[in-house]
Amino acid sequence: MQSRQQAPMWLWPLLWGTLLLISVMGMPYAEALFRWIEPNARQVIYARAEFYVLLGRHLLVVGVAAAVTILVGVLAGIAVTRERGRDFLPLVAQLASLGQTFPPVAVLALAVPVLGFGTLPIMVALMLYGLLPIVRNTLTGLQEVDNEIKTAAHAMGMTPTQTLRQVELPLAAPVILAGIRTSVTINIATAALGATVGASNLGDPIIAGIVNGNMAYVVQGALTIALLALTVDSLFELLQRKLRSRFSTP
């Protein structure tokens, strides 16, 4: 009975990951399918770069931006929920919200004159755009830890740092992870805008398709990004379920 309950947890990440792999590796062999979308186009398979190369670049941009955003967002959330930092809680929450008040395209337009074309502007845009869910969920998760539990930890002789590491963060982890999941999944799609400022990734076929009026290119880029987002999102869902089951087990 236990194996039946655990098997579906791996089903969706495996399914989406397999479809992503098939899409990336099999794209050059799907000309007949995309010829049906653009029967009059001279070329229907995006060939300026291999799709696995574009996928790797896309993951690199999103991964680096996510790592920085998680580090900054979680540390900021921890800092303003401590006694010394509570006065700065409204400020941190407002600054995090500010990042999502500007559309990513506007952030790119402002960043390019300063940072130049390439990967850096889209990374800055992703960091700003992905900060709010992480900060908000970190604050929520830490604030929802029962005061009685923290008092009990203090009574057992734990220092504030030990209480944070061994009690508060483990209990808040599912909520924090939900914010990280939202941030990363949104940024997988948002990263495609980097192609407009010279950051080569899975947005390249989409932009090329729009410029050349070739819907086959657009579908190829959009399909690969969608499968990547579904794969990553299902992996986060798997991790969230494991965390929930771990802390709900008596």
Short mmCIF file of N, CA and C in Angstrom, two decimals, residues 12-150:
data_model
loop_
_atom_site.label_atom_id
_atom_site.label_comp_id
_atom_site.label_asym_id
_atom_site.label_seq_id
_atom_site.Cartn_x
_atom_site.Cartn_y
_atom_site.Cartn_z
N TRP A 12 4.89 12.61 -12.19
CA TRP A 12 4.86 13.84 -12.98
C TRP A 12 6.26 14.38 -13.30
N PRO A 13 7.20 14.45 -12.34
CA PRO A 13 8.55 14.89 -12.73
C PRO A 13 9.17 14.00 -13.80
N LEU A 14 8.94 12.70 -13.68
CA LEU A 14 9.48 11.77 -14.68
C LEU A 14 8.84 11.99 -16.04
N LEU A 15 7.52 12.19 -16.05
CA LEU A 15 6.81 12.40 -17.31
C LEU A 15 7.25 13.68 -18.00
N TRP A 16 7.22 14.81 -17.25
CA TRP A 16 7.58 16.09 -17.86
C TRP A 16 9.05 16.12 -18.25
N GLY A 17 9.91 15.53 -17.41
CA GLY A 17 11.34 15.49 -17.74
C GLY A 17 11.61 14.69 -18.99
N THR A 18 10.90 13.58 -19.15
CA THR A 18 11.07 12.75 -20.35
C THR A 18 10.61 13.49 -21.60
N LEU A 19 9.45 14.16 -21.48
CA LEU A 19 8.95 14.94 -22.62
C LEU A 19 9.90 16.09 -22.97
N LEU A 20 10.49 16.71 -21.95
CA LEU A 20 11.47 17.77 -22.20
C LEU A 20 12.67 17.23 -22.93
N LEU A 21 13.18 16.08 -22.50
CA LEU A 21 14.33 15.47 -23.16
C LEU A 21 14.02 15.11 -24.61
N ILE A 22 12.83 14.54 -24.82
CA ILE A 22 12.43 14.19 -26.18
C ILE A 22 12.32 15.44 -27.04
N SER A 23 11.75 16.50 -26.47
CA SER A 23 11.59 17.74 -27.22
C SER A 23 12.93 18.33 -27.63
N VAL A 24 13.86 18.38 -26.67
CA VAL A 24 15.16 19.00 -26.93
C VAL A 24 15.99 18.19 -27.92
N MET A 25 16.04 16.89 -27.71
CA MET A 25 16.88 16.05 -28.56
C MET A 25 16.22 15.70 -29.89
N GLY A 26 14.88 15.69 -29.90
CA GLY A 26 14.20 15.27 -31.12
C GLY A 26 13.72 16.40 -32.01
N MET A 27 13.96 17.66 -31.60
CA MET A 27 13.48 18.79 -32.38
C MET A 27 13.98 18.78 -33.83
N PRO A 28 15.26 18.49 -34.08
CA PRO A 28 15.73 18.50 -35.48
C PRO A 28 15.04 17.47 -36.37
N TYR A 29 14.42 16.45 -35.77
CA TYR A 29 13.80 15.38 -36.54
C TYR A 29 12.28 15.56 -36.68
N ALA A 30 11.78 16.70 -36.22
CA ALA A 30 10.34 16.92 -36.24
C ALA A 30 9.94 17.91 -37.34
N GLU A 31 10.69 17.94 -38.42
CA GLU A 31 10.41 18.92 -39.48
C GLU A 31 9.03 18.73 -40.08
N ALA A 32 8.62 17.47 -40.25
CA ALA A 32 7.31 17.21 -40.85
C ALA A 32 6.18 17.80 -39.99
N LEU A 33 6.32 17.72 -38.68
CA LEU A 33 5.30 18.25 -37.79
C LEU A 33 5.22 19.77 -37.89
N PHE A 34 6.38 20.44 -37.86
CA PHE A 34 6.38 21.90 -37.89
C PHE A 34 6.15 22.44 -39.29
N ARG A 35 6.38 21.62 -40.30
CA ARG A 35 6.04 22.03 -41.67
C ARG A 35 4.53 22.20 -41.80
N TRP A 36 3.79 21.45 -41.00
CA TRP A 36 2.33 21.57 -41.02
C TRP A 36 1.90 22.93 -40.46
N ILE A 37 2.70 23.48 -39.50
CA ILE A 37 2.38 24.79 -38.94
C ILE A 37 2.75 25.91 -39.90
N GLU A 38 3.91 25.77 -40.56
CA GLU A 38 4.39 26.79 -41.51
C GLU A 38 4.71 26.12 -42.84
N PRO A 39 3.70 25.79 -43.63
CA PRO A 39 3.95 25.05 -44.88
C PRO A 39 4.74 25.84 -45.93
N ASN A 40 4.72 27.15 -45.85
CA ASN A 40 5.37 27.96 -46.88
C ASN A 40 6.73 28.49 -46.45
N ALA A 41 7.15 28.20 -45.24
CA ALA A 41 8.42 28.72 -44.75
C ALA A 41 9.58 27.94 -45.37
N ARG A 42 10.67 28.67 -45.62
CA ARG A 42 11.85 28.02 -46.20
C ARG A 42 12.50 27.08 -45.18
N GLN A 43 12.46 27.46 -43.92
CA GLN A 43 13.05 26.65 -42.86
C GLN A 43 12.10 26.65 -41.67
N VAL A 44 11.82 25.49 -41.12
CA VAL A 44 10.84 25.41 -40.02
C VAL A 44 11.47 24.97 -38.71
N ILE A 45 12.69 24.49 -38.71
CA ILE A 45 13.38 24.09 -37.48
C ILE A 45 14.44 25.13 -37.16
N TYR A 46 14.34 25.72 -35.97
CA TYR A 46 15.32 26.72 -35.55
C TYR A 46 16.70 26.06 -35.47
N ALA A 47 17.67 26.60 -36.22
CA ALA A 47 18.96 25.93 -36.35
C ALA A 47 20.16 26.80 -36.00
N ARG A 48 19.93 28.01 -35.47
CA ARG A 48 21.07 28.88 -35.13
C ARG A 48 21.85 28.33 -33.94
N ALA A 49 21.20 27.52 -33.11
CA ALA A 49 21.87 26.88 -31.98
C ALA A 49 21.10 25.62 -31.63
N GLU A 50 21.81 24.62 -31.12
CA GLU A 50 21.14 23.40 -30.70
C GLU A 50 20.24 23.68 -29.49
N PHE A 51 19.12 23.00 -29.42
CA PHE A 51 18.17 23.26 -28.35
C PHE A 51 18.73 22.85 -26.98
N TYR A 52 19.57 21.83 -26.94
CA TYR A 52 20.15 21.46 -25.65
C TYR A 52 21.13 22.52 -25.17
N VAL A 53 21.77 23.23 -26.09
CA VAL A 53 22.66 24.34 -25.72
C VAL A 53 21.82 25.51 -25.17
N LEU A 54 20.74 25.83 -25.87
CA LEU A 54 19.85 26.90 -25.40
C LEU A 54 19.25 26.55 -24.04
N LEU A 55 18.90 25.28 -23.85
CA LEU A 55 18.37 24.84 -22.56
C LEU A 55 19.39 25.03 -21.45
N GLY A 56 20.65 24.66 -21.72
CA GLY A 56 21.69 24.84 -20.73
C GLY A 56 21.89 26.30 -20.36
N ARG A 57 21.87 27.18 -21.36
CA ARG A 57 22.01 28.61 -21.09
C ARG A 57 20.82 29.15 -20.29
N HIS A 58 19.66 28.66 -20.62
CA HIS A 58 18.44 29.09 -19.92
C HIS A 58 18.51 28.68 -18.46
N LEU A 59 18.90 27.44 -18.21
CA LEU A 59 19.01 26.95 -16.84
C LEU A 59 20.08 27.70 -16.05
N LEU A 60 21.17 28.07 -16.72
CA LEU A 60 22.24 28.80 -16.06
C LEU A 60 21.76 30.16 -15.58
N VAL A 61 21.07 30.89 -16.47
CA VAL A 61 20.57 32.22 -16.11
C VAL A 61 19.57 32.13 -14.96
N VAL A 62 18.60 31.22 -15.09
CA VAL A 62 17.58 31.09 -14.06
C VAL A 62 18.20 30.58 -12.75
N GLY A 63 19.14 29.64 -12.85
CA GLY A 63 19.76 29.07 -11.67
C GLY A 63 20.57 30.08 -10.88
N VAL A 64 21.39 30.87 -11.57
CA VAL A 64 22.20 31.87 -10.89
C VAL A 64 21.30 32.93 -10.25
N ALA A 65 20.32 33.41 -11.01
CA ALA A 65 19.39 34.41 -10.47
C ALA A 65 18.63 33.85 -9.27
N ALA A 66 18.20 32.58 -9.35
CA ALA A 66 17.47 31.97 -8.24
C ALA A 66 18.36 31.83 -7.01
N ALA A 67 19.61 31.43 -7.20
CA ALA A 67 20.53 31.26 -6.06
C ALA A 67 20.72 32.58 -5.31
N VAL A 68 20.95 33.65 -6.06
CA VAL A 68 21.15 34.96 -5.43
C VAL A 68 19.86 35.43 -4.75
N THR A 69 18.74 35.26 -5.45
CA THR A 69 17.46 35.70 -4.90
C THR A 69 17.08 34.93 -3.65
N ILE A 70 17.30 33.63 -3.64
CA ILE A 70 17.00 32.82 -2.46
C ILE A 70 17.87 33.25 -1.29
N LEU A 71 19.15 33.44 -1.55
CA LEU A 71 20.07 33.85 -0.48
C LEU A 71 19.65 35.19 0.11
N VAL A 72 19.41 36.17 -0.76
CA VAL A 72 19.04 37.50 -0.29
C VAL A 72 17.66 37.48 0.37
N GLY A 73 16.69 36.82 -0.26
CA GLY A 73 15.33 36.82 0.25
C GLY A 73 15.19 36.12 1.59
N VAL A 74 15.81 34.95 1.73
CA VAL A 74 15.70 34.22 2.99
C VAL A 74 16.46 34.93 4.11
N LEU A 75 17.66 35.43 3.80
CA LEU A 75 18.42 36.14 4.83
C LEU A 75 17.70 37.42 5.27
N ALA A 76 17.11 38.12 4.32
CA ALA A 76 16.35 39.33 4.67
C ALA A 76 15.15 38.99 5.54
N GLY A 77 14.46 37.90 5.18
CA GLY A 77 13.31 37.47 5.98
C GLY A 77 13.71 37.08 7.38
N ILE A 78 14.85 36.40 7.51
CA ILE A 78 15.34 36.02 8.84
C ILE A 78 15.71 37.26 9.64
N ALA A 79 16.41 38.19 9.00
CA ALA A 79 16.92 39.37 9.71
C ALA A 79 15.79 40.20 10.31
N VAL A 80 14.71 40.40 9.56
CA VAL A 80 13.66 41.29 10.04
C VAL A 80 12.66 40.59 10.96
N THR A 81 12.81 39.27 11.14
CA THR A 81 11.98 38.58 12.12
C THR A 81 12.72 38.36 13.43
N ARG A 82 13.97 38.83 13.49
CA ARG A 82 14.71 38.81 14.77
C ARG A 82 14.36 40.08 15.56
N GLU A 83 14.65 40.07 16.82
CA GLU A 83 14.29 41.18 17.70
C GLU A 83 14.91 42.49 17.23
N ARG A 84 16.17 42.44 16.81
CA ARG A 84 16.87 43.68 16.42
C ARG A 84 16.42 44.22 15.07
N GLY A 85 15.81 43.39 14.27
CA GLY A 85 15.47 43.84 12.92
C GLY A 85 14.00 44.05 12.65
N ARG A 86 13.16 43.90 13.67
CA ARG A 86 11.71 44.00 13.45
C ARG A 86 11.28 45.36 12.91
N ASP A 87 12.02 46.41 13.29
CA ASP A 87 11.65 47.76 12.82
C ASP A 87 11.78 47.89 11.31
N PHE A 88 12.61 47.03 10.70
CA PHE A 88 12.85 47.12 9.25
C PHE A 88 11.93 46.20 8.45
N LEU A 89 11.05 45.47 9.12
CA LEU A 89 10.18 44.51 8.42
C LEU A 89 9.32 45.19 7.36
N PRO A 90 8.61 46.29 7.66
CA PRO A 90 7.80 46.94 6.61
C PRO A 90 8.66 47.41 5.43
N LEU A 91 9.86 47.92 5.72
CA LEU A 91 10.73 48.41 4.65
C LEU A 91 11.14 47.28 3.72
N VAL A 92 11.56 46.15 4.29
CA VAL A 92 11.98 45.02 3.48
C VAL A 92 10.82 44.49 2.64
N ALA A 93 9.64 44.40 3.24
CA ALA A 93 8.47 43.93 2.50
C ALA A 93 8.13 44.86 1.33
N GLN A 94 8.24 46.17 1.55
CA GLN A 94 7.94 47.14 0.49
C GLN A 94 8.99 47.10 -0.62
N LEU A 95 10.26 46.95 -0.24
CA LEU A 95 11.32 46.87 -1.24
C LEU A 95 11.17 45.63 -2.10
N ALA A 96 10.80 44.51 -1.47
CA ALA A 96 10.59 43.28 -2.23
C ALA A 96 9.41 43.43 -3.19
N SER A 97 8.36 44.09 -2.73
CA SER A 97 7.19 44.32 -3.59
C SER A 97 7.52 45.24 -4.75
N LEU A 98 8.45 46.16 -4.52
CA LEU A 98 8.81 47.13 -5.55
C LEU A 98 9.36 46.45 -6.80
N GLY A 99 10.07 45.32 -6.60
CA GLY A 99 10.65 44.62 -7.74
C GLY A 99 9.61 44.14 -8.73
N GLN A 100 8.40 43.82 -8.24
CA GLN A 100 7.35 43.34 -9.14
C GLN A 100 6.43 44.43 -9.64
N THR A 101 6.64 45.65 -9.17
CA THR A 101 5.84 46.75 -9.72
C THR A 101 6.35 47.18 -11.09
N PHE A 102 7.63 46.89 -11.37
CA PHE A 102 8.21 47.19 -12.68
C PHE A 102 8.14 45.94 -13.55
N PRO A 103 7.55 46.00 -14.73
CA PRO A 103 7.57 44.85 -15.64
C PRO A 103 9.02 44.49 -15.99
N PRO A 104 9.33 43.21 -16.21
CA PRO A 104 10.70 42.82 -16.58
C PRO A 104 11.23 43.55 -17.80
N VAL A 105 10.35 43.85 -18.74
CA VAL A 105 10.79 44.57 -19.94
C VAL A 105 11.30 45.95 -19.57
N ALA A 106 10.62 46.62 -18.63
CA ALA A 106 11.05 47.94 -18.18
C ALA A 106 12.39 47.85 -17.45
N VAL A 107 12.56 46.81 -16.64
CA VAL A 107 13.83 46.62 -15.93
C VAL A 107 14.96 46.42 -16.94
N LEU A 108 14.70 45.64 -17.98
CA LEU A 108 15.72 45.43 -19.01
C LEU A 108 16.07 46.74 -19.71
N ALA A 109 15.05 47.52 -20.02
CA ALA A 109 15.28 48.80 -20.71
C ALA A 109 16.14 49.73 -19.86
N LEU A 110 15.97 49.69 -18.55
CA LEU A 110 16.75 50.54 -17.66
C LEU A 110 18.14 49.96 -17.41
N ALA A 111 18.25 48.62 -17.42
CA ALA A 111 19.51 47.98 -17.08
C ALA A 111 20.51 47.96 -18.24
N VAL A 112 20.00 47.86 -19.46
CA VAL A 112 20.91 47.73 -20.61
C VAL A 112 21.86 48.92 -20.77
N PRO A 113 21.38 50.17 -20.65
CA PRO A 113 22.34 51.29 -20.77
C PRO A 113 23.45 51.26 -19.73
N VAL A 114 23.15 50.67 -18.57
CA VAL A 114 24.16 50.63 -17.49
C VAL A 114 25.02 49.37 -17.58
N LEU A 115 24.39 48.23 -17.82
CA LEU A 115 25.09 46.95 -17.77
C LEU A 115 25.48 46.43 -19.14
N GLY A 116 24.92 47.02 -20.20
CA GLY A 116 25.22 46.55 -21.55
C GLY A 116 24.34 45.38 -21.95
N PHE A 117 24.49 44.93 -23.18
CA PHE A 117 23.72 43.79 -23.67
C PHE A 117 24.33 42.50 -23.15
N GLY A 118 23.50 41.45 -23.12
CA GLY A 118 24.00 40.15 -22.69
C GLY A 118 23.19 39.57 -21.54
N THR A 119 23.85 38.72 -20.77
CA THR A 119 23.17 37.94 -19.73
C THR A 119 22.89 38.74 -18.47
N LEU A 120 23.77 39.67 -18.13
CA LEU A 120 23.66 40.37 -16.85
C LEU A 120 22.34 41.12 -16.68
N PRO A 121 21.85 41.88 -17.68
CA PRO A 121 20.59 42.59 -17.49
C PRO A 121 19.41 41.68 -17.17
N ILE A 122 19.32 40.53 -17.85
CA ILE A 122 18.20 39.64 -17.58
C ILE A 122 18.34 39.00 -16.20
N MET A 123 19.56 38.76 -15.75
CA MET A 123 19.75 38.24 -14.39
C MET A 123 19.26 39.24 -13.35
N VAL A 124 19.58 40.52 -13.56
CA VAL A 124 19.12 41.56 -12.64
C VAL A 124 17.59 41.62 -12.63
N ALA A 125 16.99 41.54 -13.81
CA ALA A 125 15.53 41.58 -13.90
C ALA A 125 14.90 40.38 -13.19
N LEU A 126 15.49 39.20 -13.35
CA LEU A 126 14.96 38.00 -12.70
C LEU A 126 15.10 38.08 -11.19
N MET A 127 16.21 38.63 -10.72
CA MET A 127 16.40 38.77 -9.28
C MET A 127 15.34 39.69 -8.67
N LEU A 128 15.13 40.83 -9.31
CA LEU A 128 14.13 41.77 -8.80
C LEU A 128 12.73 41.19 -8.86
N TYR A 129 12.43 40.52 -9.96
CA TYR A 129 11.08 40.00 -10.17
C TYR A 129 10.78 38.78 -9.30
N GLY A 130 11.82 38.03 -8.95
CA GLY A 130 11.61 36.81 -8.18
C GLY A 130 11.78 36.97 -6.69
N LEU A 131 12.08 38.18 -6.22
CA LEU A 131 12.38 38.37 -4.80
C LEU A 131 11.13 38.34 -3.92
N LEU A 132 10.04 38.92 -4.40
CA LEU A 132 8.84 39.08 -3.57
C LEU A 132 8.29 37.76 -3.02
N PRO A 133 8.07 36.73 -3.85
CA PRO A 133 7.50 35.48 -3.29
C PRO A 133 8.39 34.86 -2.21
N ILE A 134 9.70 34.98 -2.37
CA ILE A 134 10.61 34.36 -1.41
C ILE A 134 10.59 35.13 -0.10
N VAL A 135 10.69 36.45 -0.17
CA VAL A 135 10.65 37.27 1.05
C VAL A 135 9.31 37.10 1.77
N ARG A 136 8.23 37.17 1.02
CA ARG A 136 6.89 37.09 1.62
C ARG A 136 6.70 35.74 2.31
N ASN A 137 7.08 34.65 1.66
CA ASN A 137 6.88 33.33 2.25
C ASN A 137 7.83 33.06 3.41
N THR A 138 9.04 33.64 3.33
CA THR A 138 9.96 33.49 4.45
C THR A 138 9.40 34.18 5.69
N LEU A 139 8.88 35.39 5.51
CA LEU A 139 8.26 36.11 6.62
C LEU A 139 7.07 35.34 7.17
N THR A 140 6.21 34.85 6.28
CA THR A 140 5.03 34.12 6.72
C THR A 140 5.40 32.84 7.46
N GLY A 141 6.34 32.09 6.89
CA GLY A 141 6.73 30.83 7.49
C GLY A 141 7.33 31.00 8.87
N LEU A 142 8.22 31.98 9.04
CA LEU A 142 8.86 32.20 10.33
C LEU A 142 7.89 32.78 11.35
N GLN A 143 7.00 33.65 10.90
CA GLN A 143 6.04 34.27 11.82
C GLN A 143 4.97 33.28 12.28
N GLU A 144 4.74 32.23 11.50
CA GLU A 144 3.71 31.25 11.86
C GLU A 144 4.21 30.18 12.82
N VAL A 145 5.51 30.16 13.11
CA VAL A 145 6.03 29.20 14.08
C VAL A 145 5.47 29.55 15.46
N ASP A 146 4.87 28.59 16.10
CA ASP A 146 4.21 28.82 17.40
C ASP A 146 5.21 29.32 18.43
N ASN A 147 4.84 30.39 19.14
CA ASN A 147 5.70 30.95 20.18
C ASN A 147 5.98 29.96 21.30
N GLU A 148 5.02 29.08 21.56
CA GLU A 148 5.21 28.08 22.60
C GLU A 148 6.34 27.12 22.25
N ILE A 149 6.46 26.81 20.97
CA ILE A 149 7.54 25.93 20.53
C ILE A 149 8.89 26.61 20.72
N LYS A 150 8.96 27.90 20.37
CA LYS A 150 10.21 28.64 20.56
C LYS A 150 10.55 28.79 22.04
#
